[in-house]
Amino acid sequence: MESLLTDRLATLSHPQRLAVFRLLMRRCPDELPAGEIAEALDLKASTASVYLSALTQAGLISQRRDGTRLLYGVNLDTAREVVAGLFVDCCRGRADLCPPQFSDLLRSTSPMTDKTFNVLFVCTGNSARSIMAETILRDKIGDKFTAYSAGTAHRSELNPFAVEMLKSKGHDVSLLRSKNIDEFQSADAPQMDFIFTVCDRAANEECPAWPGQPVSGHWGMPDPVKAEGTDAEKRLAFHQTYGALHNRIMAFSALSFESLDRGSLQKRVDEISKETAIQE
């Protein structure tokens, strides 16, 4: 067992192999094709293939064929074994020996109390998908949640098709503005209970740990801003995105927060994106 642990640690000791593993951990439970992994980490396809092979052989990630593609996902059982091997006494009831973020999680496994939850939707530019998600949650279930949105890249304008779509659905857009994620990572920012990424690029980026260790989820979907064709075809793309976000947000808001422990809640959040699809 010790030799297995040292082999896995040796595999992770390479900075770029570690970067691949961390990317797949961030995207868990998603499985990613090799091409997306290479693009996200700016690796040559051949180089990414070598790293993926090493991580697969070590059992740290899994490989699955889907048609002509190979999909890769983190192997959570092995990841837990590595952590347990390093912090073995944590698993014997000594949570005080774990890094603070781990011990805090161990203390917060009880159901979430009845309160108003802060929810942040993150995308790259905060011009369309995250703005729509913020607006839907605010207007549909605003008594239970306080909704925010932000982008990982600096943008300054809302997409006009997104604004038009929200107006057509009866939403108030007067207070909407594009925001950067830095605004929510300052010491005086509201502490988030949930963080959802709604585009793959934002989910792939490495961000600082959030205070309070919020429950996180990835609800990736195609970018309607990139839709081509006539204005009618572009509006259809925004309509589909709105429908998918609406479905996911309504499913999320219907969860029994008072009876689910943190682990069960995280599992349900992960399942929502697979259960809800873009609707015409």
PDB file of C-alpha atoms in Angstrom:
ATOM      1  CA  MET A   1       0.000   0.000   0.000  1.00  0.00           C
ATOM      2  CA  GLU A   2       2.861   2.382   0.825  1.00  0.00           C
ATOM      3  CA  SER A   3       4.516   1.734  -2.539  1.00  0.00           C
ATOM      4  CA  LEU A   4       1.223   2.412  -4.309  1.00  0.00           C
ATOM      5  CA  LEU A   5       0.908   5.735  -2.497  1.00  0.00           C
ATOM      6  CA  THR A   6       4.461   6.759  -3.371  1.00  0.00           C
ATOM      7  CA  ASP A   7       3.892   5.787  -7.041  1.00  0.00           C
ATOM      8  CA  ARG A   8       0.786   7.955  -7.189  1.00  0.00           C
ATOM      9  CA  LEU A   9       2.530  10.851  -5.480  1.00  0.00           C
ATOM     10  CA  ALA A  10       5.419  10.496  -7.934  1.00  0.00           C
ATOM     11  CA  THR A  11       2.936  10.712 -10.813  1.00  0.00           C
ATOM     12  CA  LEU A  12       1.431  13.878  -9.330  1.00  0.00           C
ATOM     13  CA  SER A  13       4.854  15.393  -8.651  1.00  0.00           C
ATOM     14  CA  HIS A  14       5.129  16.531 -12.276  1.00  0.00           C
ATOM     15  CA  PRO A  15       3.605  20.056 -12.489  1.00  0.00           C
ATOM     16  CA  GLN A  16       1.695  19.491 -15.724  1.00  0.00           C
ATOM     17  CA  ARG A  17       0.417  16.046 -14.762  1.00  0.00           C
ATOM     18  CA  LEU A  18      -0.776  17.655 -11.526  1.00  0.00           C
ATOM     19  CA  ALA A  19      -2.452  20.397 -13.579  1.00  0.00           C
ATOM     20  CA  VAL A  20      -4.339  17.760 -15.604  1.00  0.00           C
ATOM     21  CA  PHE A  21      -5.464  16.021 -12.415  1.00  0.00           C
ATOM     22  CA  ARG A  22      -6.584  19.301 -10.836  1.00  0.00           C
ATOM     23  CA  LEU A  23      -8.527  20.245 -13.955  1.00  0.00           C
ATOM     24  CA  LEU A  24     -10.420  16.951 -13.895  1.00  0.00           C
ATOM     25  CA  MET A  25     -11.008  17.376 -10.154  1.00  0.00           C
ATOM     26  CA  ARG A  26     -12.497  20.822 -10.760  1.00  0.00           C
ATOM     27  CA  ARG A  27     -14.785  19.382 -13.432  1.00  0.00           C
ATOM     28  CA  CYS A  28     -15.850  16.340 -11.397  1.00  0.00           C
ATOM     29  CA  PRO A  29     -18.163  14.512 -12.045  1.00  0.00           C
ATOM     30  CA  ASP A  30     -17.793  15.531 -15.708  1.00  0.00           C
ATOM     31  CA  GLU A  31     -15.679  13.519 -18.133  1.00  0.00           C
ATOM     32  CA  LEU A  32     -13.630  15.554 -20.621  1.00  0.00           C
ATOM     33  CA  PRO A  33     -12.242  14.655 -24.048  1.00  0.00           C
ATOM     34  CA  ALA A  34      -8.483  14.846 -24.433  1.00  0.00           C
ATOM     35  CA  GLY A  35      -8.787  17.771 -26.838  1.00  0.00           C
ATOM     36  CA  GLU A  36     -10.575  19.968 -24.301  1.00  0.00           C
ATOM     37  CA  ILE A  37      -8.006  19.089 -21.641  1.00  0.00           C
ATOM     38  CA  ALA A  38      -5.153  20.002 -23.976  1.00  0.00           C
ATOM     39  CA  GLU A  39      -6.825  23.267 -24.961  1.00  0.00           C
ATOM     40  CA  ALA A  40      -7.648  24.275 -21.390  1.00  0.00           C
ATOM     41  CA  LEU A  41      -4.048  23.731 -20.245  1.00  0.00           C
ATOM     42  CA  ASP A  42      -2.389  24.923 -23.470  1.00  0.00           C
ATOM     43  CA  LEU A  43      -0.743  21.548 -24.121  1.00  0.00           C
ATOM     44  CA  LYS A  44       0.148  19.842 -27.374  1.00  0.00           C
ATOM     45  CA  ALA A  45      -2.159  16.913 -28.112  1.00  0.00           C
ATOM     46  CA  SER A  46       0.724  14.438 -27.966  1.00  0.00           C
ATOM     47  CA  THR A  47       1.942  15.853 -24.649  1.00  0.00           C
ATOM     48  CA  ALA A  48      -1.524  15.723 -23.119  1.00  0.00           C
ATOM     49  CA  SER A  49      -1.838  12.099 -24.264  1.00  0.00           C
ATOM     50  CA  VAL A  50       1.361  11.152 -22.411  1.00  0.00           C
ATOM     51  CA  TYR A  51       0.191  12.820 -19.206  1.00  0.00           C
ATOM     52  CA  LEU A  52      -3.263  11.252 -19.419  1.00  0.00           C
ATOM     53  CA  SER A  53      -1.724   7.833 -19.945  1.00  0.00           C
ATOM     54  CA  ALA A  54       0.490   8.198 -16.857  1.00  0.00           C
ATOM     55  CA  LEU A  55      -2.404   9.348 -14.685  1.00  0.00           C
ATOM     56  CA  THR A  56      -4.601   6.529 -15.967  1.00  0.00           C
ATOM     57  CA  GLN A  57      -1.930   3.902 -15.270  1.00  0.00           C
ATOM     58  CA  ALA A  58      -1.589   5.238 -11.724  1.00  0.00           C
ATOM     59  CA  GLY A  59      -5.328   4.869 -11.254  1.00  0.00           C
ATOM     60  CA  LEU A  60      -5.755   8.572 -10.526  1.00  0.00           C
ATOM     61  CA  ILE A  61      -8.082   9.108 -13.474  1.00  0.00           C
ATOM     62  CA  SER A  62     -10.330   6.851 -15.526  1.00  0.00           C
ATOM     63  CA  GLN A  63     -10.676   6.498 -19.288  1.00  0.00           C
ATOM     64  CA  ARG A  64     -13.879   5.653 -21.171  1.00  0.00           C
ATOM     65  CA  ARG A  65     -14.537   5.366 -24.884  1.00  0.00           C
ATOM     66  CA  ASP A  66     -17.553   7.235 -26.234  1.00  0.00           C
ATOM     67  CA  GLY A  67     -17.817   6.501 -29.946  1.00  0.00           C
ATOM     68  CA  THR A  68     -14.633   7.831 -31.498  1.00  0.00           C
ATOM     69  CA  ARG A  69     -13.681   9.865 -28.419  1.00  0.00           C
ATOM     70  CA  LEU A  70     -11.821   8.970 -25.250  1.00  0.00           C
ATOM     71  CA  LEU A  71     -13.262  10.647 -22.182  1.00  0.00           C
ATOM     72  CA  TYR A  72     -11.315  11.184 -18.963  1.00  0.00           C
ATOM     73  CA  GLY A  73     -12.583  11.734 -15.436  1.00  0.00           C
ATOM     74  CA  VAL A  74     -11.034  11.841 -11.995  1.00  0.00           C
ATOM     75  CA  ASN A  75     -11.064   8.592 -10.006  1.00  0.00           C
ATOM     76  CA  LEU A  76     -12.478   9.787  -6.704  1.00  0.00           C
ATOM     77  CA  ASP A  77     -11.821   6.535  -4.841  1.00  0.00           C
ATOM     78  CA  THR A  78      -8.117   6.750  -5.652  1.00  0.00           C
ATOM     79  CA  ALA A  79      -7.993  10.468  -4.860  1.00  0.00           C
ATOM     80  CA  ARG A  80      -9.516   9.760  -1.457  1.00  0.00           C
ATOM     81  CA  GLU A  81      -6.971   7.009  -0.860  1.00  0.00           C
ATOM     82  CA  VAL A  82      -4.131   9.443  -1.584  1.00  0.00           C
ATOM     83  CA  VAL A  83      -5.536  12.033   0.825  1.00  0.00           C
ATOM     84  CA  ALA A  84      -6.189   9.365   3.452  1.00  0.00           C
ATOM     85  CA  GLY A  85      -2.653   8.063   3.027  1.00  0.00           C
ATOM     86  CA  LEU A  86      -1.208  11.523   3.630  1.00  0.00           C
ATOM     87  CA  PHE A  87      -3.556  12.497   6.459  1.00  0.00           C
ATOM     88  CA  VAL A  88      -4.336   9.076   7.844  1.00  0.00           C
ATOM     89  CA  ASP A  89      -5.150  10.341  11.340  1.00  0.00           C
ATOM     90  CA  CYS A  90      -7.891  12.581   9.934  1.00  0.00           C
ATOM     91  CA  CYS A  91      -9.756   9.409   9.115  1.00  0.00           C
ATOM     92  CA  ARG A  92      -9.393   8.244  12.725  1.00  0.00           C
ATOM     93  CA  GLY A  93     -11.382  11.109  14.138  1.00  0.00           C
ATOM     94  CA  ARG A  94      -8.570  13.694  14.308  1.00  0.00           C
ATOM     95  CA  ALA A  95     -10.083  16.372  12.079  1.00  0.00           C
ATOM     96  CA  ASP A  96      -7.827  18.913  13.800  1.00  0.00           C
ATOM     97  CA  LEU A  97      -4.855  17.386  11.966  1.00  0.00           C
ATOM     98  CA  CYS A  98      -6.344  18.050   8.526  1.00  0.00           C
ATOM     99  CA  PRO A  99      -5.740  21.246   6.559  1.00  0.00           C
ATOM    100  CA  PRO A 100      -8.315  23.858   7.695  1.00  0.00           C
ATOM    101  CA  GLN A 101     -10.460  23.603   4.571  1.00  0.00           C
ATOM    102  CA  PHE A 102     -10.806  19.822   5.077  1.00  0.00           C
ATOM    103  CA  SER A 103     -11.608  19.988   8.777  1.00  0.00           C
ATOM    104  CA  ASP A 104     -14.161  22.742   8.138  1.00  0.00           C
ATOM    105  CA  LEU A 105     -15.891  20.472   5.631  1.00  0.00           C
ATOM    106  CA  LEU A 106     -15.982  17.636   8.142  1.00  0.00           C
ATOM    107  CA  ARG A 107     -17.724  19.927  10.612  1.00  0.00           C
ATOM    108  CA  SER A 108     -20.323  21.070   8.056  1.00  0.00           C
ATOM    109  CA  THR A 109     -21.836  17.771   6.949  1.00  0.00           C
ATOM    110  CA  SER A 110     -25.169  18.432   8.690  1.00  0.00           C
ATOM    111  CA  PRO A 111     -28.207  19.640   6.721  1.00  0.00           C
ATOM    112  CA  MET A 112     -28.227  23.313   5.763  1.00  0.00           C
ATOM    113  CA  THR A 113     -30.385  25.454   8.002  1.00  0.00           C
ATOM    114  CA  ASP A 114     -33.496  27.323   6.918  1.00  0.00           C
ATOM    115  CA  LYS A 115     -32.131  30.644   5.701  1.00  0.00           C
ATOM    116  CA  THR A 116     -31.680  32.789   2.616  1.00  0.00           C
ATOM    117  CA  PHE A 117     -28.836  31.335   0.548  1.00  0.00           C
ATOM    118  CA  ASN A 118     -26.323  33.352  -1.462  1.00  0.00           C
ATOM    119  CA  VAL A 119     -25.827  31.923  -4.972  1.00  0.00           C
ATOM    120  CA  LEU A 120     -23.182  33.039  -7.480  1.00  0.00           C
ATOM    121  CA  PHE A 121     -23.296  32.138 -11.180  1.00  0.00           C
ATOM    122  CA  VAL A 122     -19.916  32.356 -12.912  1.00  0.00           C
ATOM    123  CA  CYS A 123     -19.113  32.562 -16.602  1.00  0.00           C
ATOM    124  CA  THR A 124     -16.215  33.986 -18.596  1.00  0.00           C
ATOM    125  CA  GLY A 125     -17.595  37.360 -19.584  1.00  0.00           C
ATOM    126  CA  ASN A 126     -20.753  37.802 -17.464  1.00  0.00           C
ATOM    127  CA  SER A 127     -22.646  39.056 -20.489  1.00  0.00           C
ATOM    128  CA  ALA A 128     -25.252  36.361 -21.174  1.00  0.00           C
ATOM    129  CA  ARG A 129     -25.543  32.940 -19.477  1.00  0.00           C
ATOM    130  CA  SER A 130     -24.607  33.964 -15.938  1.00  0.00           C
ATOM    131  CA  ILE A 131     -26.645  37.172 -16.226  1.00  0.00           C
ATOM    132  CA  MET A 132     -29.704  35.167 -17.285  1.00  0.00           C
ATOM    133  CA  ALA A 133     -29.202  32.689 -14.438  1.00  0.00           C
ATOM    134  CA  GLU A 134     -28.907  35.489 -11.874  1.00  0.00           C
ATOM    135  CA  THR A 135     -32.101  37.094 -13.163  1.00  0.00           C
ATOM    136  CA  ILE A 136     -34.113  33.865 -13.259  1.00  0.00           C
ATOM    137  CA  LEU A 137     -33.197  32.910  -9.690  1.00  0.00           C
ATOM    138  CA  ARG A 138     -33.785  36.446  -8.406  1.00  0.00           C
ATOM    139  CA  ASP A 139     -37.208  36.815  -9.995  1.00  0.00           C
ATOM    140  CA  LYS A 140     -38.514  33.255  -9.639  1.00  0.00           C
ATOM    141  CA  ILE A 141     -37.376  32.308  -6.116  1.00  0.00           C
ATOM    142  CA  GLY A 142     -36.009  35.521  -4.657  1.00  0.00           C
ATOM    143  CA  ASP A 143     -37.510  34.903  -1.221  1.00  0.00           C
ATOM    144  CA  LYS A 144     -35.235  31.908  -0.643  1.00  0.00           C
ATOM    145  CA  PHE A 145     -32.068  32.990  -2.475  1.00  0.00           C
ATOM    146  CA  THR A 146     -29.986  36.078  -3.099  1.00  0.00           C
ATOM    147  CA  ALA A 147     -28.627  35.781  -6.635  1.00  0.00           C
ATOM    148  CA  TYR A 148     -25.346  37.150  -7.996  1.00  0.00           C
ATOM    149  CA  SER A 149     -23.323  36.664 -11.167  1.00  0.00           C
ATOM    150  CA  ALA A 150     -19.781  37.449 -12.296  1.00  0.00           C
ATOM    151  CA  GLY A 151     -17.242  36.823 -15.028  1.00  0.00           C
ATOM    152  CA  THR A 152     -13.674  35.577 -14.824  1.00  0.00           C
ATOM    153  CA  ALA A 153     -12.580  37.925 -17.623  1.00  0.00           C
ATOM    154  CA  HIS A 154     -13.029  41.677 -17.618  1.00  0.00           C
ATOM    155  CA  ARG A 155     -16.056  42.677 -19.665  1.00  0.00           C
ATOM    156  CA  SER A 156     -18.162  45.820 -19.519  1.00  0.00           C
ATOM    157  CA  GLU A 157     -21.271  45.248 -21.638  1.00  0.00           C
ATOM    158  CA  LEU A 158     -24.291  42.974 -21.416  1.00  0.00           C
ATOM    159  CA  ASN A 159     -25.180  41.078 -24.559  1.00  0.00           C
ATOM    160  CA  PRO A 160     -28.147  42.844 -26.227  1.00  0.00           C
ATOM    161  CA  PHE A 161     -29.813  39.548 -27.200  1.00  0.00           C
ATOM    162  CA  ALA A 162     -29.616  38.401 -23.553  1.00  0.00           C
ATOM    163  CA  VAL A 163     -31.188  41.636 -22.347  1.00  0.00           C
ATOM    164  CA  GLU A 164     -33.896  41.397 -25.022  1.00  0.00           C
ATOM    165  CA  MET A 165     -34.648  37.776 -24.040  1.00  0.00           C
ATOM    166  CA  LEU A 166     -34.997  38.673 -20.362  1.00  0.00           C
ATOM    167  CA  LYS A 167     -37.304  41.596 -21.165  1.00  0.00           C
ATOM    168  CA  SER A 168     -39.470  39.341 -23.326  1.00  0.00           C
ATOM    169  CA  LYS A 169     -39.878  36.991 -20.351  1.00  0.00           C
ATOM    170  CA  GLY A 170     -41.056  39.851 -18.139  1.00  0.00           C
ATOM    171  CA  HIS A 171     -37.851  40.322 -16.135  1.00  0.00           C
ATOM    172  CA  ASP A 172     -36.681  43.680 -14.807  1.00  0.00           C
ATOM    173  CA  VAL A 173     -33.250  44.373 -16.325  1.00  0.00           C
ATOM    174  CA  SER A 174     -32.744  47.884 -14.999  1.00  0.00           C
ATOM    175  CA  LEU A 175     -30.239  46.910 -12.294  1.00  0.00           C
ATOM    176  CA  LEU A 176     -28.250  44.350 -14.299  1.00  0.00           C
ATOM    177  CA  ARG A 177     -24.571  45.033 -14.921  1.00  0.00           C
ATOM    178  CA  SER A 178     -21.528  43.017 -15.952  1.00  0.00           C
ATOM    179  CA  LYS A 179     -19.273  42.235 -12.973  1.00  0.00           C
ATOM    180  CA  ASN A 180     -15.854  40.668 -12.456  1.00  0.00           C
ATOM    181  CA  ILE A 181     -15.346  37.782 -10.053  1.00  0.00           C
ATOM    182  CA  ASP A 182     -12.851  39.867  -8.047  1.00  0.00           C
ATOM    183  CA  GLU A 183     -15.820  41.796  -6.692  1.00  0.00           C
ATOM    184  CA  PHE A 184     -16.945  38.694  -4.816  1.00  0.00           C
ATOM    185  CA  GLN A 185     -13.569  37.610  -3.477  1.00  0.00           C
ATOM    186  CA  SER A 186     -12.836  40.631  -1.288  1.00  0.00           C
ATOM    187  CA  ALA A 187     -13.016  40.474   2.493  1.00  0.00           C
ATOM    188  CA  ASP A 188     -16.277  42.418   2.671  1.00  0.00           C
ATOM    189  CA  ALA A 189     -18.050  40.474  -0.096  1.00  0.00           C
ATOM    190  CA  PRO A 190     -21.103  38.339   0.807  1.00  0.00           C
ATOM    191  CA  GLN A 191     -20.185  34.747   1.661  1.00  0.00           C
ATOM    192  CA  MET A 192     -21.537  32.340  -0.922  1.00  0.00           C
ATOM    193  CA  ASP A 193     -23.455  29.162  -0.110  1.00  0.00           C
ATOM    194  CA  PHE A 194     -23.529  27.918  -3.714  1.00  0.00           C
ATOM    195  CA  ILE A 195     -21.381  28.652  -6.766  1.00  0.00           C
ATOM    196  CA  PHE A 196     -22.337  27.460 -10.247  1.00  0.00           C
ATOM    197  CA  THR A 197     -20.195  27.737 -13.361  1.00  0.00           C
ATOM    198  CA  VAL A 198     -22.317  27.948 -16.497  1.00  0.00           C
ATOM    199  CA  CYS A 199     -19.565  27.739 -19.119  1.00  0.00           C
ATOM    200  CA  ASP A 200     -16.777  25.186 -19.537  1.00  0.00           C
ATOM    201  CA  ARG A 201     -14.011  27.764 -19.811  1.00  0.00           C
ATOM    202  CA  ALA A 202     -14.830  29.290 -16.423  1.00  0.00           C
ATOM    203  CA  ALA A 203     -15.089  25.810 -14.885  1.00  0.00           C
ATOM    204  CA  ASN A 204     -11.659  24.912 -16.248  1.00  0.00           C
ATOM    205  CA  GLU A 205      -9.960  27.946 -14.724  1.00  0.00           C
ATOM    206  CA  GLU A 206      -8.134  27.700 -11.416  1.00  0.00           C
ATOM    207  CA  CYS A 207      -9.653  30.033  -8.829  1.00  0.00           C
ATOM    208  CA  PRO A 208      -8.749  30.751  -5.188  1.00  0.00           C
ATOM    209  CA  ALA A 209     -10.609  28.812  -2.510  1.00  0.00           C
ATOM    210  CA  TRP A 210     -13.894  30.447  -1.562  1.00  0.00           C
ATOM    211  CA  PRO A 211     -14.521  31.379   2.107  1.00  0.00           C
ATOM    212  CA  GLY A 212     -16.922  28.991   3.786  1.00  0.00           C
ATOM    213  CA  GLN A 213     -16.364  26.226   1.216  1.00  0.00           C
ATOM    214  CA  PRO A 214     -19.653  26.700  -0.697  1.00  0.00           C
ATOM    215  CA  VAL A 215     -21.311  23.824  -2.516  1.00  0.00           C
ATOM    216  CA  SER A 216     -20.334  24.098  -6.178  1.00  0.00           C
ATOM    217  CA  GLY A 217     -21.719  22.772  -9.426  1.00  0.00           C
ATOM    218  CA  HIS A 218     -21.017  22.964 -13.145  1.00  0.00           C
ATOM    219  CA  TRP A 219     -23.976  23.640 -15.412  1.00  0.00           C
ATOM    220  CA  GLY A 220     -22.094  24.086 -18.673  1.00  0.00           C
ATOM    221  CA  MET A 221     -24.004  24.788 -21.850  1.00  0.00           C
ATOM    222  CA  PRO A 222     -23.254  26.154 -25.335  1.00  0.00           C
ATOM    223  CA  ASP A 223     -22.542  29.875 -25.546  1.00  0.00           C
ATOM    224  CA  PRO A 224     -25.515  31.551 -27.286  1.00  0.00           C
ATOM    225  CA  VAL A 225     -23.292  34.551 -28.028  1.00  0.00           C
ATOM    226  CA  LYS A 226     -21.448  32.383 -30.563  1.00  0.00           C
ATOM    227  CA  ALA A 227     -24.622  31.463 -32.445  1.00  0.00           C
ATOM    228  CA  GLU A 228     -24.429  32.313 -36.142  1.00  0.00           C
ATOM    229  CA  GLY A 229     -27.063  33.031 -38.757  1.00  0.00           C
ATOM    230  CA  THR A 230     -29.963  35.417 -38.838  1.00  0.00           C
ATOM    231  CA  ASP A 231     -31.153  37.415 -35.837  1.00  0.00           C
ATOM    232  CA  ALA A 232     -34.037  34.958 -35.519  1.00  0.00           C
ATOM    233  CA  GLU A 233     -31.586  32.042 -35.295  1.00  0.00           C
ATOM    234  CA  LYS A 234     -29.524  33.888 -32.712  1.00  0.00           C
ATOM    235  CA  ARG A 235     -32.638  34.643 -30.665  1.00  0.00           C
ATOM    236  CA  LEU A 236     -33.501  30.938 -30.762  1.00  0.00           C
ATOM    237  CA  ALA A 237     -30.092  30.095 -29.243  1.00  0.00           C
ATOM    238  CA  PHE A 238     -30.765  32.517 -26.380  1.00  0.00           C
ATOM    239  CA  HIS A 239     -34.265  31.103 -25.958  1.00  0.00           C
ATOM    240  CA  GLN A 240     -32.830  27.578 -25.630  1.00  0.00           C
ATOM    241  CA  THR A 241     -30.225  28.719 -23.113  1.00  0.00           C
ATOM    242  CA  TYR A 242     -32.868  30.511 -21.058  1.00  0.00           C
ATOM    243  CA  GLY A 243     -34.988  27.352 -21.032  1.00  0.00           C
ATOM    244  CA  ALA A 244     -32.095  25.147 -19.881  1.00  0.00           C
ATOM    245  CA  LEU A 245     -31.145  27.564 -17.109  1.00  0.00           C
ATOM    246  CA  HIS A 246     -34.763  27.874 -16.014  1.00  0.00           C
ATOM    247  CA  ASN A 247     -35.103  24.079 -15.788  1.00  0.00           C
ATOM    248  CA  ARG A 248     -31.941  23.706 -13.736  1.00  0.00           C
ATOM    249  CA  ILE A 249     -32.702  26.574 -11.400  1.00  0.00           C
ATOM    250  CA  MET A 250     -36.221  25.330 -10.717  1.00  0.00           C
ATOM    251  CA  ALA A 251     -34.882  21.822 -10.017  1.00  0.00           C
ATOM    252  CA  PHE A 252     -32.240  23.319  -7.713  1.00  0.00           C
ATOM    253  CA  SER A 253     -34.743  25.475  -5.825  1.00  0.00           C
ATOM    254  CA  ALA A 254     -36.970  22.441  -5.228  1.00  0.00           C
ATOM    255  CA  LEU A 255     -34.277  20.566  -3.279  1.00  0.00           C
ATOM    256  CA  SER A 256     -34.935  19.853   0.394  1.00  0.00           C
ATOM    257  CA  PHE A 257     -32.107  21.923   1.848  1.00  0.00           C
ATOM    258  CA  GLU A 258     -33.221  21.376   5.428  1.00  0.00           C
ATOM    259  CA  SER A 259     -33.077  17.571   5.214  1.00  0.00           C
ATOM    260  CA  LEU A 260     -30.054  16.962   2.942  1.00  0.00           C
ATOM    261  CA  ASP A 261     -26.562  16.781   4.425  1.00  0.00           C
ATOM    262  CA  ARG A 262     -23.744  18.444   2.517  1.00  0.00           C
ATOM    263  CA  GLY A 263     -22.690  15.270   0.701  1.00  0.00           C
ATOM    264  CA  SER A 264     -26.230  14.464  -0.459  1.00  0.00           C
ATOM    265  CA  LEU A 265     -26.780  18.065  -1.503  1.00  0.00           C
ATOM    266  CA  GLN A 266     -23.583  18.087  -3.562  1.00  0.00           C
ATOM    267  CA  LYS A 267     -24.674  14.868  -5.278  1.00  0.00           C
ATOM    268  CA  ARG A 268     -28.063  16.335  -6.187  1.00  0.00           C
ATOM    269  CA  VAL A 269     -26.437  19.509  -7.527  1.00  0.00           C
ATOM    270  CA  ASP A 270     -24.164  17.379  -9.728  1.00  0.00           C
ATOM    271  CA  GLU A 271     -27.130  15.403 -11.035  1.00  0.00           C
ATOM    272  CA  ILE A 272     -29.233  18.427 -12.003  1.00  0.00           C
ATOM    273  CA  SER A 273     -27.218  19.287 -15.099  1.00  0.00           C
ATOM    274  CA  LYS A 274     -27.576  15.712 -16.366  1.00  0.00           C
ATOM    275  CA  GLU A 275     -31.312  15.584 -15.694  1.00  0.00           C
ATOM    276  CA  THR A 276     -32.193  18.874 -17.412  1.00  0.00           C
ATOM    277  CA  ALA A 277     -31.521  19.539 -21.071  1.00  0.00           C
ATOM    278  CA  ILE A 278     -31.857  22.533 -23.333  1.00  0.00           C
ATOM    279  CA  GLN A 279     -35.468  22.895 -24.356  1.00  0.00           C
ATOM    280  CA  GLU A 280     -36.839  24.383 -27.566  1.00  0.00           C
TER     281      GLU A 280
END
